[in-house]
XYZ file of N, CA and C in Angstrom:
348
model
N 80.720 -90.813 71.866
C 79.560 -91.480 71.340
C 78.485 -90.458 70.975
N 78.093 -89.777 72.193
C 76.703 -88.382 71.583
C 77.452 -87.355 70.356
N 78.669 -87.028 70.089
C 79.177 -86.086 69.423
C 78.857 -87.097 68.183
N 79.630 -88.328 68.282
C 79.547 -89.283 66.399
C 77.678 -89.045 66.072
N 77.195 -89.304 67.345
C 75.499 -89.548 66.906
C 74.443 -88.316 66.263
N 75.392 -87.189 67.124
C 74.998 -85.986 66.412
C 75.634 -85.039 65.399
N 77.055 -85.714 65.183
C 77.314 -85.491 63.813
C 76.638 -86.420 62.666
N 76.558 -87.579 62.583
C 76.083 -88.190 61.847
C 74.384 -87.678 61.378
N 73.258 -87.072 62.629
C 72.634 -86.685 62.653
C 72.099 -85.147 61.211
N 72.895 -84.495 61.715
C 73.291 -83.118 61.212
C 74.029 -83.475 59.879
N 74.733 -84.766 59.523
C 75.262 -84.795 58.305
C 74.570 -84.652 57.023
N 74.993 -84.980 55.994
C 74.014 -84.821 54.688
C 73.839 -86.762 54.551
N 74.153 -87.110 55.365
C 73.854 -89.012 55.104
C 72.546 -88.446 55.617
N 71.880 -87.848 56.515
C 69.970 -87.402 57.098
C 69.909 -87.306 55.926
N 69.134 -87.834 55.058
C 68.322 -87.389 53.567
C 67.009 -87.925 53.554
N 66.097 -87.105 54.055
C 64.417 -87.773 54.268
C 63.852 -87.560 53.281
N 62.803 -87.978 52.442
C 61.691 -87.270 51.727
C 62.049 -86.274 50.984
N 63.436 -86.059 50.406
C 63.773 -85.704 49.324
C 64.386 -84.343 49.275
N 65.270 -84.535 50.597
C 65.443 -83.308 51.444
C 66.607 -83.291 52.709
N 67.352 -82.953 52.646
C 68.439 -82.674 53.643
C 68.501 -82.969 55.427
N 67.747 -83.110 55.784
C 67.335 -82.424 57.557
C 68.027 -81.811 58.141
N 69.362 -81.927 57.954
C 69.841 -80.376 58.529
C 70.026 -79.414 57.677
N 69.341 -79.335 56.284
C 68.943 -77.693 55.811
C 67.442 -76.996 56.788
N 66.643 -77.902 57.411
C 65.727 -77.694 57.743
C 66.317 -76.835 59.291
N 66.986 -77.467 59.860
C 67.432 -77.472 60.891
C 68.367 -76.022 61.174
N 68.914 -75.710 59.940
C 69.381 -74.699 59.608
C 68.414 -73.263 59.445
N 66.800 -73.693 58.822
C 65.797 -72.952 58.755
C 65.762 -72.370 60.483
N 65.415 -73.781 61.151
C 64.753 -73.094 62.041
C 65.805 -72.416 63.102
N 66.868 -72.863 63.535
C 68.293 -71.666 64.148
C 68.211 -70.869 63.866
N 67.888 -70.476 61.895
C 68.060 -68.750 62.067
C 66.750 -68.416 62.266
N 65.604 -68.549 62.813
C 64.014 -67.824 62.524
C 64.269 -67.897 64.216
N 64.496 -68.875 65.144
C 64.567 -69.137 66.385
C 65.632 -67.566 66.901
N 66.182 -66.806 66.070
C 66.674 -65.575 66.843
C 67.824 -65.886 68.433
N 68.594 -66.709 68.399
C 69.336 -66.716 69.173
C 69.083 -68.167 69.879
N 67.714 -68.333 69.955
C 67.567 -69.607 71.012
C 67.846 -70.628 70.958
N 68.093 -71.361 71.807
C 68.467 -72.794 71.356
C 67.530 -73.959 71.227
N 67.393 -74.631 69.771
C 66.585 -75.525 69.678
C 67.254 -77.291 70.207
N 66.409 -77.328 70.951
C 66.774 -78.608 71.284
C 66.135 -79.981 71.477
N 67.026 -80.977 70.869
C 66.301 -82.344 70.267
C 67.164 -83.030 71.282
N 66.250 -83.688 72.354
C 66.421 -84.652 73.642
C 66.359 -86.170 73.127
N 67.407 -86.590 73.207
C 67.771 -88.413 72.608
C 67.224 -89.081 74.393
N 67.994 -88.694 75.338
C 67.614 -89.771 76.384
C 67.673 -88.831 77.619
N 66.627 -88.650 78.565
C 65.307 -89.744 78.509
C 64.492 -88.935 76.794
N 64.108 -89.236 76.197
C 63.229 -89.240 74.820
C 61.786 -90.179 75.441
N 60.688 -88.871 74.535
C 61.275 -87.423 74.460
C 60.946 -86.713 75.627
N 61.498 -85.835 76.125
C 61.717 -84.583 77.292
C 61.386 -83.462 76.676
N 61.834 -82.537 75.891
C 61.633 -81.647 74.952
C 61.326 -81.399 73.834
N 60.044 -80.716 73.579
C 59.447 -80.709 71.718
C 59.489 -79.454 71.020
N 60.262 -79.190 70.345
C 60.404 -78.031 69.981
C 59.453 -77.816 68.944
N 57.952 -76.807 69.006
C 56.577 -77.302 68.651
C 57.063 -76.755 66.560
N 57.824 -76.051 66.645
C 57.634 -75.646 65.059
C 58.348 -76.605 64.465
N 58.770 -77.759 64.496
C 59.744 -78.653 63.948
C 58.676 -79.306 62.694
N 58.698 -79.666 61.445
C 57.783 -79.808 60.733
C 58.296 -81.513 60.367
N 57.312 -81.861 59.710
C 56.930 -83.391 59.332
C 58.446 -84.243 59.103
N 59.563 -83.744 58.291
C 60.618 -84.252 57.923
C 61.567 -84.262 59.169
N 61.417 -83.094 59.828
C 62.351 -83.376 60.931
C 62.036 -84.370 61.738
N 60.903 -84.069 62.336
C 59.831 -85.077 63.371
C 60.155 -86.945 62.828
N 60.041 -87.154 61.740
C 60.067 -88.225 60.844
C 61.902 -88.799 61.138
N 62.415 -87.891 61.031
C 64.152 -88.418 60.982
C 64.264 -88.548 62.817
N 63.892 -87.805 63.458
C 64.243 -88.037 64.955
C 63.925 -89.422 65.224
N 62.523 -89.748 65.036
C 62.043 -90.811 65.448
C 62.846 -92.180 64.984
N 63.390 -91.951 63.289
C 64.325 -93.164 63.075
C 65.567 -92.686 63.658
N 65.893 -91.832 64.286
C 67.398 -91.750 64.352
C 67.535 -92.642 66.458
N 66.452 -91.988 66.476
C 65.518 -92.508 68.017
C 65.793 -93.983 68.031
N 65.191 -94.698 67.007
C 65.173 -96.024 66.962
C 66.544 -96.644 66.726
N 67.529 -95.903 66.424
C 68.791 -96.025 66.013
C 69.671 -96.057 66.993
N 69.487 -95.348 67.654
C 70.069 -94.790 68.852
C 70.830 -95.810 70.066
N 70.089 -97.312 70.351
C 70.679 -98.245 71.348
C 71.732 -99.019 70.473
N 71.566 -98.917 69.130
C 72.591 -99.977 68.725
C 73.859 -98.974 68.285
N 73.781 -97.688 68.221
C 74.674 -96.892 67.720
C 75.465 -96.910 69.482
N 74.829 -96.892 70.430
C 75.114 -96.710 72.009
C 76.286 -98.381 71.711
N 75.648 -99.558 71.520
C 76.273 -100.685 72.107
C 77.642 -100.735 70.764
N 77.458 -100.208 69.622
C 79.042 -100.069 68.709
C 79.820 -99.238 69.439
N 79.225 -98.671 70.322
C 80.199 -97.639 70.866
C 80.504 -98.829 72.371
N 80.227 -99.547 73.006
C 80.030 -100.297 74.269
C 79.672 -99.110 74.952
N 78.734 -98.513 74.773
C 77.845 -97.716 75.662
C 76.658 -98.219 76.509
N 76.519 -98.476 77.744
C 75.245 -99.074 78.403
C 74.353 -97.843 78.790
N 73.359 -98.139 78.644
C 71.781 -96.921 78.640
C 72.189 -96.377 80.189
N 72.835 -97.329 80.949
C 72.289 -96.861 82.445
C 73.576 -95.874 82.691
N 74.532 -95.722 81.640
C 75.718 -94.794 82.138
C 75.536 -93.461 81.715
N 73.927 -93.205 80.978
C 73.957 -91.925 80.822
C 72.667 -91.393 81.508
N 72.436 -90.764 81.923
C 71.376 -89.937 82.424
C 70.307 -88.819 81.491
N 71.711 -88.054 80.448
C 70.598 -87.490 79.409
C 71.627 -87.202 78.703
N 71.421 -87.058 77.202
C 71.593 -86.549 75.848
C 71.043 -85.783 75.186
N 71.466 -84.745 74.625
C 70.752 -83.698 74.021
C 71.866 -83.110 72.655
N 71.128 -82.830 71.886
C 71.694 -81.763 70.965
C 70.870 -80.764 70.974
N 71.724 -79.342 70.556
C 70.940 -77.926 70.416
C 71.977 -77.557 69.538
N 71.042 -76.705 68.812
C 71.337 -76.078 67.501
C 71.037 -74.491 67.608
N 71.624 -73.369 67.136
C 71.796 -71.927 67.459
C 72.318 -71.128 66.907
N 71.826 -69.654 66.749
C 72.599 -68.959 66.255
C 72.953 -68.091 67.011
N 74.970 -68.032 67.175
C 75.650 -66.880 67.869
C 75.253 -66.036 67.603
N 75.773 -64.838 68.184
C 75.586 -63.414 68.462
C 76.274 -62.903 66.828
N 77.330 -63.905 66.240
C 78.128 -63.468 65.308
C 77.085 -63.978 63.941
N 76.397 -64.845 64.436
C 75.594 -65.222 63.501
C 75.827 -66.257 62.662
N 76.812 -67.193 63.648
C 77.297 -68.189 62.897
C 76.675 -69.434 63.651
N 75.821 -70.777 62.707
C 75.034 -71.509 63.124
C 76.113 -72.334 64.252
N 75.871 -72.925 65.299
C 76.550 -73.690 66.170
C 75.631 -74.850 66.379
N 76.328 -76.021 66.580
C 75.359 -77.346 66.932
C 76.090 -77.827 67.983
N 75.678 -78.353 69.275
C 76.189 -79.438 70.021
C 75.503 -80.522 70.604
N 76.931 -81.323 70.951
C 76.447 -82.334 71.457
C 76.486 -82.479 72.795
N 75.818 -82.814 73.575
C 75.345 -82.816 75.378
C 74.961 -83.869 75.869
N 76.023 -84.344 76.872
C 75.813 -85.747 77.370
C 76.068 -85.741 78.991
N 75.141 -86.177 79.764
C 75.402 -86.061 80.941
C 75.201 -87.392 81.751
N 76.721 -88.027 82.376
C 76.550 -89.335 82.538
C 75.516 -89.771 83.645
N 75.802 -90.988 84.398
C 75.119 -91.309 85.077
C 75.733 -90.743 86.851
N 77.066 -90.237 86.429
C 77.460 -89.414 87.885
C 77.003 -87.972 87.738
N 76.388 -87.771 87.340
C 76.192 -86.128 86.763
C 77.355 -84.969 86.329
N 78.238 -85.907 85.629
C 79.412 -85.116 84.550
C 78.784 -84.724 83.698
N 79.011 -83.515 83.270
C 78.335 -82.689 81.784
C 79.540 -82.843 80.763
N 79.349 -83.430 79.327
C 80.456 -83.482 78.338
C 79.182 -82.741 77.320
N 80.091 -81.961 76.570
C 79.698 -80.944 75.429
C 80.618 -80.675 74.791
N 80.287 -80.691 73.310
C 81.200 -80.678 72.543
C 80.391 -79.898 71.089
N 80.993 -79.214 70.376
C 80.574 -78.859 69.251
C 80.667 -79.453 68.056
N 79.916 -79.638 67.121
C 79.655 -80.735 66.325
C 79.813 -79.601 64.766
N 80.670 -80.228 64.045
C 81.170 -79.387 62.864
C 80.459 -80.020 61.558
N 79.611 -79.398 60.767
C 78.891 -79.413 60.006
C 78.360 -79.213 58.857
């Protein structure tokens, strides 16, 4: 379920204001120098990554609002997860990486890389 939500996320179907969101997203991985930027779905929001500009900020919030009914197509209940995250990065090789991070409500960590 977090891997479909953050591929779909990162896909080119994100088209805000006349503009991609993950070309943006792509901006900021490589200026970020290694670190990992990360966009917190649940609990939302937990983490703000402060240079994120108007288009990104704008797509989280609908993708935010999106988010319980994309959970119940999946028969996902809110209380079986504890937190969700994607982070976005650039390896050492310099090749952009995105994942998806889901940690249930027993405290299992699932991560997966999201192809883009």
């Amino acid at each position: 379920m977090s891997h479909n939500f953050v591929h779909s996320f990162v896909s080119y179907e994100n088209y805000i204001d006349n503009e991609y969101v993950v070309e943006d997203l792509k901006k900021f991985a490589r200026r970020a120098e290694g670190e990992r930027i990360r966009i917190q779905w649940i609990p939302f929001p937990k983490y703000r990554w402060p240079k994120f500009n108007k288009r990104v900020r704008k797509s989280i919030k609908l993708w935010q609002k999106w988010l319980p009914e994309h959970m119940s197509n999946h028969r996902v209940s809110r209380e079986m997860i504890s937190e969700m995250y994607m982070e976005i990065y650039r390896k050492p090789s310099h090749q952009l990486c995105v994942e998806a991070i889901l940690i249930d409500s027993r405290g299992k960590k699932y991560s997966s890389e999201v192809a883009f």
